[in-house]
Every structure is written in C-alpha cells, then in structure tokens.
CSV table of N, CA and C in Angstrom, one decimal:
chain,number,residue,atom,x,y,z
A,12,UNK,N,0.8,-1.2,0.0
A,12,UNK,CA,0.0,0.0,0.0
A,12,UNK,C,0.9,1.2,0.0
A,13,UNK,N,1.0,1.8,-1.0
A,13,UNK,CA,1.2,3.2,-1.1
A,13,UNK,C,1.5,4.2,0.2
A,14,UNK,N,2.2,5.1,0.7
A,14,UNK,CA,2.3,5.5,1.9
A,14,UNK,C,3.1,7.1,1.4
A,15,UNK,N,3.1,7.2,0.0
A,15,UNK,CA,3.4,8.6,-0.2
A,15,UNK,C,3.1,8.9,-1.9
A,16,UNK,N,2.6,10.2,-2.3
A,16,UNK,CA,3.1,10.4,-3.6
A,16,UNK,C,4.1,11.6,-4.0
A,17,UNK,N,4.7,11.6,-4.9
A,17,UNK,CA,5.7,12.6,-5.4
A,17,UNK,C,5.6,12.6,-6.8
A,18,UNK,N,6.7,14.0,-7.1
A,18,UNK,CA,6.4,14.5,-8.4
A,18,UNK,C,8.1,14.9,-8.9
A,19,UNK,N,8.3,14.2,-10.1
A,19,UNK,CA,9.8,15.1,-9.9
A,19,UNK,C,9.3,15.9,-11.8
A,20,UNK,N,10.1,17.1,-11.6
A,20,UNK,CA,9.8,18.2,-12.7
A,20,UNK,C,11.0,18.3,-13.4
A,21,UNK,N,10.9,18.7,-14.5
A,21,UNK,CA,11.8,19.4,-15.2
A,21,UNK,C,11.5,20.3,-16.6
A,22,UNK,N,11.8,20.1,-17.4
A,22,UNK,CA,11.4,20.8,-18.4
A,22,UNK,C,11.2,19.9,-19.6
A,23,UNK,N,12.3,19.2,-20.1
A,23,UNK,CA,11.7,18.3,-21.3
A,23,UNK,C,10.9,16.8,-20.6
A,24,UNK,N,11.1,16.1,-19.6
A,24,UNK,CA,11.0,15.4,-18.9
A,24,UNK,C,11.2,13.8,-19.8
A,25,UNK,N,12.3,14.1,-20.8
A,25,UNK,CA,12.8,12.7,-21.4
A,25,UNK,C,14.0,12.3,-20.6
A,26,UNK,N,14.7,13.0,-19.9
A,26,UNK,CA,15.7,12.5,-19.7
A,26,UNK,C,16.0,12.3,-17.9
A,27,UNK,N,16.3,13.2,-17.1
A,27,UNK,CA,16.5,13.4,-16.0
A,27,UNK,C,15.6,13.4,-14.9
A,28,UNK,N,14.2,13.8,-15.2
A,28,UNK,CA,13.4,13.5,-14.1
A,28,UNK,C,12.5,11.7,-14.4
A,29,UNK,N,12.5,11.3,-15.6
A,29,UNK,CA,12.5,10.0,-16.1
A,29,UNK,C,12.8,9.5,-15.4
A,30,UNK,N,14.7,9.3,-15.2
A,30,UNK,CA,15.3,8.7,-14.3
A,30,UNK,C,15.6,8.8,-13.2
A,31,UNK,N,15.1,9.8,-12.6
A,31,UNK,CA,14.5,9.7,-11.0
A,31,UNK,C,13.5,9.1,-11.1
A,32,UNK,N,12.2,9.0,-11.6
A,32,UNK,CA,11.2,8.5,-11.3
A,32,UNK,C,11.5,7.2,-11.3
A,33,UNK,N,12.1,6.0,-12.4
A,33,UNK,CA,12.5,5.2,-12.2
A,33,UNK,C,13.6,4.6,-11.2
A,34,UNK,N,14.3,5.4,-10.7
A,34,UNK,CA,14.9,4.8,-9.9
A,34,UNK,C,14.7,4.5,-8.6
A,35,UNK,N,13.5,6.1,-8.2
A,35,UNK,CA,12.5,5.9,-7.4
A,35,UNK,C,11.2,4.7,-6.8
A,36,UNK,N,10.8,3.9,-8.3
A,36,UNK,CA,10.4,2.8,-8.3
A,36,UNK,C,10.9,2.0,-7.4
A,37,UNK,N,12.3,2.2,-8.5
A,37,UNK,CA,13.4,0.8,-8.0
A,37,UNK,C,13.4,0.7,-6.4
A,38,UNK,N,13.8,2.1,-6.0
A,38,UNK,CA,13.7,2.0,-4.7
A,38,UNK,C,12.9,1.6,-2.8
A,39,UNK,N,11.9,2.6,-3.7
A,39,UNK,CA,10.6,2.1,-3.4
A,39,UNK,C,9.6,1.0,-3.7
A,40,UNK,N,9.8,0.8,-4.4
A,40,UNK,CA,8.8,-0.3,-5.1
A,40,UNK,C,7.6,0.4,-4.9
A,41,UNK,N,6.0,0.3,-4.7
A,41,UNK,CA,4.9,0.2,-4.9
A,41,UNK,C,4.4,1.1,-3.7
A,42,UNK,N,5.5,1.1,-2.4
A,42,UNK,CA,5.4,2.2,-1.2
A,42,UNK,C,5.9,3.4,-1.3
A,43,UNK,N,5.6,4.3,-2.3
A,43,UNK,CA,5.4,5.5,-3.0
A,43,UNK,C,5.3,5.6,-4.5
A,44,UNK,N,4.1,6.4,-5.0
A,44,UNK,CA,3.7,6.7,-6.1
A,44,UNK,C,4.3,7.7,-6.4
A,45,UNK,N,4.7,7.2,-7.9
A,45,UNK,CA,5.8,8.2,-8.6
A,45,UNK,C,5.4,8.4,-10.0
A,46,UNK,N,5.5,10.1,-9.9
A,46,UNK,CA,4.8,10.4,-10.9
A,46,UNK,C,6.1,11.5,-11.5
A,47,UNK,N,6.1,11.7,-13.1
A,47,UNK,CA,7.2,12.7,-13.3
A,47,UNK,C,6.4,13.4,-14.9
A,48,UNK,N,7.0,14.9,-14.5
A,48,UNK,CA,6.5,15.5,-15.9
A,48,UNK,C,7.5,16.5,-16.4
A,49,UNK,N,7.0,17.5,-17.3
A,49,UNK,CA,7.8,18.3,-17.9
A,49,UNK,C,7.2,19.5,-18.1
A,50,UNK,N,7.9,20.6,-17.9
A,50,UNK,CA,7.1,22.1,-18.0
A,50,UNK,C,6.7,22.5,-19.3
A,51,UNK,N,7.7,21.8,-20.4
A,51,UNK,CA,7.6,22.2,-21.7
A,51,UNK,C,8.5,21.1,-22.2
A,52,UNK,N,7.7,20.0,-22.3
A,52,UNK,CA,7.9,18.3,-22.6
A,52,UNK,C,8.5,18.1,-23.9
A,53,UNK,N,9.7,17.1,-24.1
A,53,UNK,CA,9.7,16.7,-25.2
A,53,UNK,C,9.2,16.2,-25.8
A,54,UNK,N,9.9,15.0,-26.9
A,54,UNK,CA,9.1,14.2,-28.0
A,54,UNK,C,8.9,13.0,-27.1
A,55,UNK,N,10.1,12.4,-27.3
A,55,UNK,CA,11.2,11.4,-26.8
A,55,UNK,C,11.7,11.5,-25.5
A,56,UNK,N,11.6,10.1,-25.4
A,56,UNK,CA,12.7,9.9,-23.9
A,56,UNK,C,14.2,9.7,-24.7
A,57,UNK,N,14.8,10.2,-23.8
A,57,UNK,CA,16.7,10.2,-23.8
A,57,UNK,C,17.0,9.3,-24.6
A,58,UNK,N,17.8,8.5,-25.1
A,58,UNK,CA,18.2,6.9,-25.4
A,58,UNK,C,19.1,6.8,-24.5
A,59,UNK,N,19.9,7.6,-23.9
A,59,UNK,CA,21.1,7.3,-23.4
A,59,UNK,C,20.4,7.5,-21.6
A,60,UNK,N,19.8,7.8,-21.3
A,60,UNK,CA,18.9,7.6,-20.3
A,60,UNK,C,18.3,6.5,-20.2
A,61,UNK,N,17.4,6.1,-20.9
A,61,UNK,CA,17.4,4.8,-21.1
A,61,UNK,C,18.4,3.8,-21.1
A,62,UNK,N,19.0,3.9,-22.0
A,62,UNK,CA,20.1,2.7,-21.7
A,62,UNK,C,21.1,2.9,-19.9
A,63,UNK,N,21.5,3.8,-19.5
A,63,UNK,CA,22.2,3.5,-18.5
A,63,UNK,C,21.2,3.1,-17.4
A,64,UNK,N,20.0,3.2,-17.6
A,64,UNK,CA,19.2,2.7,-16.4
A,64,UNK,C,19.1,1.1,-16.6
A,65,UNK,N,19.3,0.7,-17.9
A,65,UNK,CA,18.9,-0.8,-18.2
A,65,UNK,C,20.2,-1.2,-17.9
A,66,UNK,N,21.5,-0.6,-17.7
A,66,UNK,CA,22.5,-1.0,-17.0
A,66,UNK,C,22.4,-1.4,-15.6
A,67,UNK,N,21.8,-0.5,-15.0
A,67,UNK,CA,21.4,-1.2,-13.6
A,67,UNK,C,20.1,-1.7,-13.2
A,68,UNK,N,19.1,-2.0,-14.4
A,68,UNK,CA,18.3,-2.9,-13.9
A,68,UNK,C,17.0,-2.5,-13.8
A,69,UNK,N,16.8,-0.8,-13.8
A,69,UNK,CA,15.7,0.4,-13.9
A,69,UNK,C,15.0,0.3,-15.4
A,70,UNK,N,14.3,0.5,-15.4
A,70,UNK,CA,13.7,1.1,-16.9
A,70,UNK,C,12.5,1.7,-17.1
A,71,UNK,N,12.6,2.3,-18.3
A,71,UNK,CA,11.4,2.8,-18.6
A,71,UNK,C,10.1,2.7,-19.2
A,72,UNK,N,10.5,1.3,-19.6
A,72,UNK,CA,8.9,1.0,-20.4
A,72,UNK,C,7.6,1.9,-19.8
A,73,UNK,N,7.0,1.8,-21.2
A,73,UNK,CA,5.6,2.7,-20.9
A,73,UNK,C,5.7,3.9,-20.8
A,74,UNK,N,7.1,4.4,-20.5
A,74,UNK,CA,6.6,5.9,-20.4
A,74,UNK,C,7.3,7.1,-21.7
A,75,UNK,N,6.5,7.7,-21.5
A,75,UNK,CA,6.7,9.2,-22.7
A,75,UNK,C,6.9,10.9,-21.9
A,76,UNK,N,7.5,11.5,-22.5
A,76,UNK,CA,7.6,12.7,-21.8
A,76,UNK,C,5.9,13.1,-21.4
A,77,UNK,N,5.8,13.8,-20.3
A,77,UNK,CA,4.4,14.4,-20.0
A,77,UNK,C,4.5,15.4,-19.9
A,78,UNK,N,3.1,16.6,-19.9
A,78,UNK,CA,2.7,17.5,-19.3
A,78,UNK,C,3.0,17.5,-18.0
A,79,UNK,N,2.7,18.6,-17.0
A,79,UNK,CA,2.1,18.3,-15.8
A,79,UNK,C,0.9,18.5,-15.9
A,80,UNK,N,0.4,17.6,-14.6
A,80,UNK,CA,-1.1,17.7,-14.9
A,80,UNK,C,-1.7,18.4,-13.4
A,81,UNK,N,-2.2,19.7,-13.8
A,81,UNK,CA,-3.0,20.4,-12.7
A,81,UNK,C,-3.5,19.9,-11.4
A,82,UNK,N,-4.1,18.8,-11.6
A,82,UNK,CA,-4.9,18.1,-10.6
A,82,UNK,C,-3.4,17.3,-9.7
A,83,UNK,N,-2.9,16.4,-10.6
A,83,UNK,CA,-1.8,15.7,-9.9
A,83,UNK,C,-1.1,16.6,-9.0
A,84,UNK,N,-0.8,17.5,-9.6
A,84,UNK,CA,0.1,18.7,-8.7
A,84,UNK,C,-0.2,19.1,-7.7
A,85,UNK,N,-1.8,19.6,-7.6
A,85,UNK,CA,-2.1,19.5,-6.2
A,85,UNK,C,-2.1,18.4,-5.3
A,86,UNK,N,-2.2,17.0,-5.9
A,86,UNK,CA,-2.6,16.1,-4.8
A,86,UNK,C,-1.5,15.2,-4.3
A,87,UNK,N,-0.6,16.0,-5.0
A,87,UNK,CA,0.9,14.7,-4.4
A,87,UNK,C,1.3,15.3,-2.9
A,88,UNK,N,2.3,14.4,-2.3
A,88,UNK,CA,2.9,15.1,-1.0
A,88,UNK,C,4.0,15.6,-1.3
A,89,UNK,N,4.9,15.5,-2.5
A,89,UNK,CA,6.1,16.1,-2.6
A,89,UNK,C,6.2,16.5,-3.8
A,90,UNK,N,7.0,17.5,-4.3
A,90,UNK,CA,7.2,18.0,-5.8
A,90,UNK,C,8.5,18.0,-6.1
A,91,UNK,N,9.5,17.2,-6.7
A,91,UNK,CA,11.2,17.3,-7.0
A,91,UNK,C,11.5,17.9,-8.2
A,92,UNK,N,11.8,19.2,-8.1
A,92,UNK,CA,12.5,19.7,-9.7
A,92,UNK,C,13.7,19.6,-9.6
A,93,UNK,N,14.3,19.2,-11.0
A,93,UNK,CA,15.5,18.8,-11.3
A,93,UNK,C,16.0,19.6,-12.2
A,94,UNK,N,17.3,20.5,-11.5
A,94,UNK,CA,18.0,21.4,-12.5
A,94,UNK,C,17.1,22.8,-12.4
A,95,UNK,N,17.4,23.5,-13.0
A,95,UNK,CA,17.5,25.2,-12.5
A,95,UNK,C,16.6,25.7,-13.2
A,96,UNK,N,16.2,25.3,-14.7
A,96,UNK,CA,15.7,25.8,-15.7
A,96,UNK,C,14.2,25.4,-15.6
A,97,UNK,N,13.8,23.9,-14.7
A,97,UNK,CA,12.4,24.4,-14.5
A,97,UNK,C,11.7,25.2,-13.3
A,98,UNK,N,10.7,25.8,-14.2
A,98,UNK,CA,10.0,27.0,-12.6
A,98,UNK,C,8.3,26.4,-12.9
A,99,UNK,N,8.2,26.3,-11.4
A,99,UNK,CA,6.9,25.7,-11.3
A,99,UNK,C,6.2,26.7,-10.2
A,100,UNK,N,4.9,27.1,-10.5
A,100,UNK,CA,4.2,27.4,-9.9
A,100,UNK,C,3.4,26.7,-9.2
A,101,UNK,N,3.6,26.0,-7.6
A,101,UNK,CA,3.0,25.3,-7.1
A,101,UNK,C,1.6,25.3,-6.0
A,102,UNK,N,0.8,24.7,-6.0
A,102,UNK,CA,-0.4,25.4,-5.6
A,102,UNK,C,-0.2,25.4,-3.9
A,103,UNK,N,-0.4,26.5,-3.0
A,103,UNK,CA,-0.6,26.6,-1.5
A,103,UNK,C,-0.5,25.4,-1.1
A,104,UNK,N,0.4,25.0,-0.3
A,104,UNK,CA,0.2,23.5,0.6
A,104,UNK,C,1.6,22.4,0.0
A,105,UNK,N,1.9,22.7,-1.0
A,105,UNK,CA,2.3,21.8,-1.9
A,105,UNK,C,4.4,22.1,-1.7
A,106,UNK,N,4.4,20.8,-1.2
A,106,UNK,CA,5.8,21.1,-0.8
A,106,UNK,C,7.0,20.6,-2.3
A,107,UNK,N,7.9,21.8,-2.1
A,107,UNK,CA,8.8,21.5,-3.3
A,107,UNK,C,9.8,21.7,-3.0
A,108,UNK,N,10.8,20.9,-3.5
A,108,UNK,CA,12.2,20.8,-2.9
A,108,UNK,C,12.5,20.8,-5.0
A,109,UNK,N,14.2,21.1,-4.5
A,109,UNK,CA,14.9,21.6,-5.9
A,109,UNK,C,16.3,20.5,-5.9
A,110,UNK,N,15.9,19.9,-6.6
A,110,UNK,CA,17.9,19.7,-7.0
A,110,UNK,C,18.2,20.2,-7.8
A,111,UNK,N,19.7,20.5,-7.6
A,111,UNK,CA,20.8,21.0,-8.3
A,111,UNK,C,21.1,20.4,-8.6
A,112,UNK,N,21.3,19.0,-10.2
A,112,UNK,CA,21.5,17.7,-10.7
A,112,UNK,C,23.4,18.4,-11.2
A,113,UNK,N,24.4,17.6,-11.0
A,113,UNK,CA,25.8,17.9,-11.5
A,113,UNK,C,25.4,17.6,-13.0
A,114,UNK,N,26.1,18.2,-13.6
A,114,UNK,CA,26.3,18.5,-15.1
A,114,UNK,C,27.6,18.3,-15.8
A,115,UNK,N,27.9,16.8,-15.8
A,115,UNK,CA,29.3,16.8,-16.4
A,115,UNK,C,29.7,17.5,-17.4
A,116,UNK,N,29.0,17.5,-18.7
A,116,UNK,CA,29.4,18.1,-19.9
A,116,UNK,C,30.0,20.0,-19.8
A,117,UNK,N,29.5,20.1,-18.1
A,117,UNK,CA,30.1,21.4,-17.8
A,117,UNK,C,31.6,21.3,-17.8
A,118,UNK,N,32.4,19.8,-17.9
A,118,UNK,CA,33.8,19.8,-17.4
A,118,UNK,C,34.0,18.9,-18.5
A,119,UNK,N,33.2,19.0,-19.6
A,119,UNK,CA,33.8,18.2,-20.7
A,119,UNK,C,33.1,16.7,-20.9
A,120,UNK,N,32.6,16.3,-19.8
A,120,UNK,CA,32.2,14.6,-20.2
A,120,UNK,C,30.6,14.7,-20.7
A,121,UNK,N,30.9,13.6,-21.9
A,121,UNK,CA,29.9,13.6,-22.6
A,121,UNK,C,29.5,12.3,-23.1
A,122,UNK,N,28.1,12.2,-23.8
A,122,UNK,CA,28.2,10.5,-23.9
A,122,UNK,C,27.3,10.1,-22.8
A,123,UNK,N,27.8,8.9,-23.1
A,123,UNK,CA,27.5,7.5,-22.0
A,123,UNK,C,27.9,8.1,-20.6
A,124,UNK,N,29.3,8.1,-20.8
A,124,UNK,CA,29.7,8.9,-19.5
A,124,UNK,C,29.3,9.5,-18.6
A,125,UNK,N,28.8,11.1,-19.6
A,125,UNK,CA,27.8,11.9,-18.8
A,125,UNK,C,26.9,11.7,-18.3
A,126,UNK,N,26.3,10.1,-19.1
A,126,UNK,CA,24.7,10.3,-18.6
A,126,UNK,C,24.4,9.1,-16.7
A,127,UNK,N,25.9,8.2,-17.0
A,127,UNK,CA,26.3,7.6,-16.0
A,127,UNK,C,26.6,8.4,-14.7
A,128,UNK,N,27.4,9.7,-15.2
A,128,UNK,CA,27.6,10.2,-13.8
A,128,UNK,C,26.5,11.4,-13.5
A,129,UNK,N,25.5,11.6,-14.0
A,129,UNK,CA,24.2,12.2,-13.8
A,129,UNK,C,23.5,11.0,-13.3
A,130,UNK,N,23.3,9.7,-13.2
A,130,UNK,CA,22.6,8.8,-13.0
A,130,UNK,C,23.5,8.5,-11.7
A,131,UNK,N,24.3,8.7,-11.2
A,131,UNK,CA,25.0,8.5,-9.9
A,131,UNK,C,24.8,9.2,-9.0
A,132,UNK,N,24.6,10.7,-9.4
A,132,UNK,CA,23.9,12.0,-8.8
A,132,UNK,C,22.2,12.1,-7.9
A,133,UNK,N,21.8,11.5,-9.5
A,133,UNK,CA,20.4,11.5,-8.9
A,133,UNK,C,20.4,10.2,-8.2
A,134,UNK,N,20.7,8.6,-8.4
A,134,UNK,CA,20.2,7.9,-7.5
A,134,UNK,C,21.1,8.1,-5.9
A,135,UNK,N,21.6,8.6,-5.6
A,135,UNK,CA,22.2,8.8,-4.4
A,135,UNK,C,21.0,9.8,-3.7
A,136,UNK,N,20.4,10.7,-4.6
A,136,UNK,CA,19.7,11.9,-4.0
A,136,UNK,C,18.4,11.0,-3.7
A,137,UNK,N,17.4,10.0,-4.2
A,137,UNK,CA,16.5,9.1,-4.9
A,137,UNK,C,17.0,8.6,-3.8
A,138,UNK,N,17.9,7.6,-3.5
A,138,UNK,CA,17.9,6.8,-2.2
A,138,UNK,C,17.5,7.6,-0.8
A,139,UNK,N,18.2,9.0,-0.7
A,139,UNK,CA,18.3,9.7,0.2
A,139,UNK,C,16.5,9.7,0.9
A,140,UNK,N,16.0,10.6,-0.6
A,140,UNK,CA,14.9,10.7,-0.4
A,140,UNK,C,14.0,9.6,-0.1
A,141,UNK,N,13.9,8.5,-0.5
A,141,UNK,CA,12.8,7.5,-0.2
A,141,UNK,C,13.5,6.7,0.9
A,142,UNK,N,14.5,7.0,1.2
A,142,UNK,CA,14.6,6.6,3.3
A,142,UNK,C,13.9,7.6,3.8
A,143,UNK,N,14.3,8.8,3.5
A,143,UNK,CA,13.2,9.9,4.2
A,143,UNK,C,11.9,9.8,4.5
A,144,UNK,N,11.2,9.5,3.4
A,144,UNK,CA,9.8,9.5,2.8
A,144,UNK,C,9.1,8.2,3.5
A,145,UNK,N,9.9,7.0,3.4
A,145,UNK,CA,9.6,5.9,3.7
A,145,UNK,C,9.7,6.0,5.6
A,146,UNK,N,10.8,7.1,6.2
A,146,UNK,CA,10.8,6.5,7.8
A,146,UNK,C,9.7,7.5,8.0
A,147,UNK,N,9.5,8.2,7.1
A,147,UNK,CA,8.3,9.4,7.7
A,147,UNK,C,7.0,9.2,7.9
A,148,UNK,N,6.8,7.9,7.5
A,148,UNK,CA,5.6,7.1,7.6
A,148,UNK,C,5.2,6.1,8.1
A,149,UNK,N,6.4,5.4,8.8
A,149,UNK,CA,6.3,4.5,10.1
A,149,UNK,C,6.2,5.0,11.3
C-alpha cells in the first residue's frame, strides 16, 4: 500500500526526471507513487537515459515525456524539480524541494559517461529521499 506520492519536474521530462522516477520505483517499489513530468515536454525519452538505467536494472517502459497535470500537482505530498531551468508554480500546501543535478558536460564529459555520472547523482539523492519519505511514515 502506497504511503506517499511525489512529483519530480523538469522541463523536457525525457531525460532526468525520467530517471528519477525510475529509480525511485526501483527503490521504493509500490510504497510510494511516482509520478514525473515536464514544464515544456519533449518528444522522446533520452536513449542514453534509457540505456544506463537498463545498465542497472531500472527502466522505462511505458513511459513518454508528460505535461504536468494540474490536478496531480495539487494532490501529491512532494514535488522534485531537477535542475534550474524548471520554474513551477505550485499550488498553497504543496511542498517543493529543488535539486541541483551535477552536469558533467560542464567539465567536458559527454556520452555515455555523462549520462552515467548524472545517473549516480540523482540515485544517491533518490535513495536519500525514499529513506526519508519511507521512515516518515512509520
């Protein structure tokens, strides 16, 4: 049974908050609902997002970049934006926390690489969080 819902944001929502949400899964399993969208959504999910999650075991079947959706927004318990560039207007009550995701290609790595040490970033944050979320409700 479910014991929390969250939201992670960003702007195209193919790549980075994708892979939060999945890894979020991973972590959680079924004791938090995870939902992710995009301010101003892509087509496509990542490929290279994709693939490094099927490296460890995450994936994404079934999903497509989203909207956000008005109603969802209000009714989750948490809101995660990822990176700087999305701005969300969130309705009274509605708690939002921000990461700052590391950005290798800022120091040259690119590729596979990049998307591996962005995917190291966020599941470290992703673990953090769903110990939090999860002891917060025992």
């Amino acid at each position: 049974m479910p014991t929390a819902s969250m939201l992670f944001v960003c702007v195209k929502n193919g790549g980075k908050t994708q892979m939060a949400a999945a890894l979020m899964r991973r972590a959680a399993g079924d004791r938090i609902v995870v939902h992710s969208a995009g301010t101003t959504p892509g087509s496509s999910l990542n490929a290279l997002s994709v693939q490094v999650l099927k490296e460890i075991g995450a994936h994404l079947d079934g999903e497509y970049p989203k909207p956000i959706d008005p109603q969802l927004l209000s009714e989750v318990d948490l809101v995660v934006t990822l990176g700087d560039e999305a701005h969300l207007d969130a309705p009274a009550g509605v708690v939002v926390e921000s990461w700052d995701i590391d950005e290798p290609s800022e120091r040259g790595v690119d590729g596979i690489e990049r998307m591996r040490l962005v995917r190291g970033d966020i599941a470290t944050r992703v673990d953090e969080l769903a110990t939090r979320l999860l002891d917060a409700t025992r």
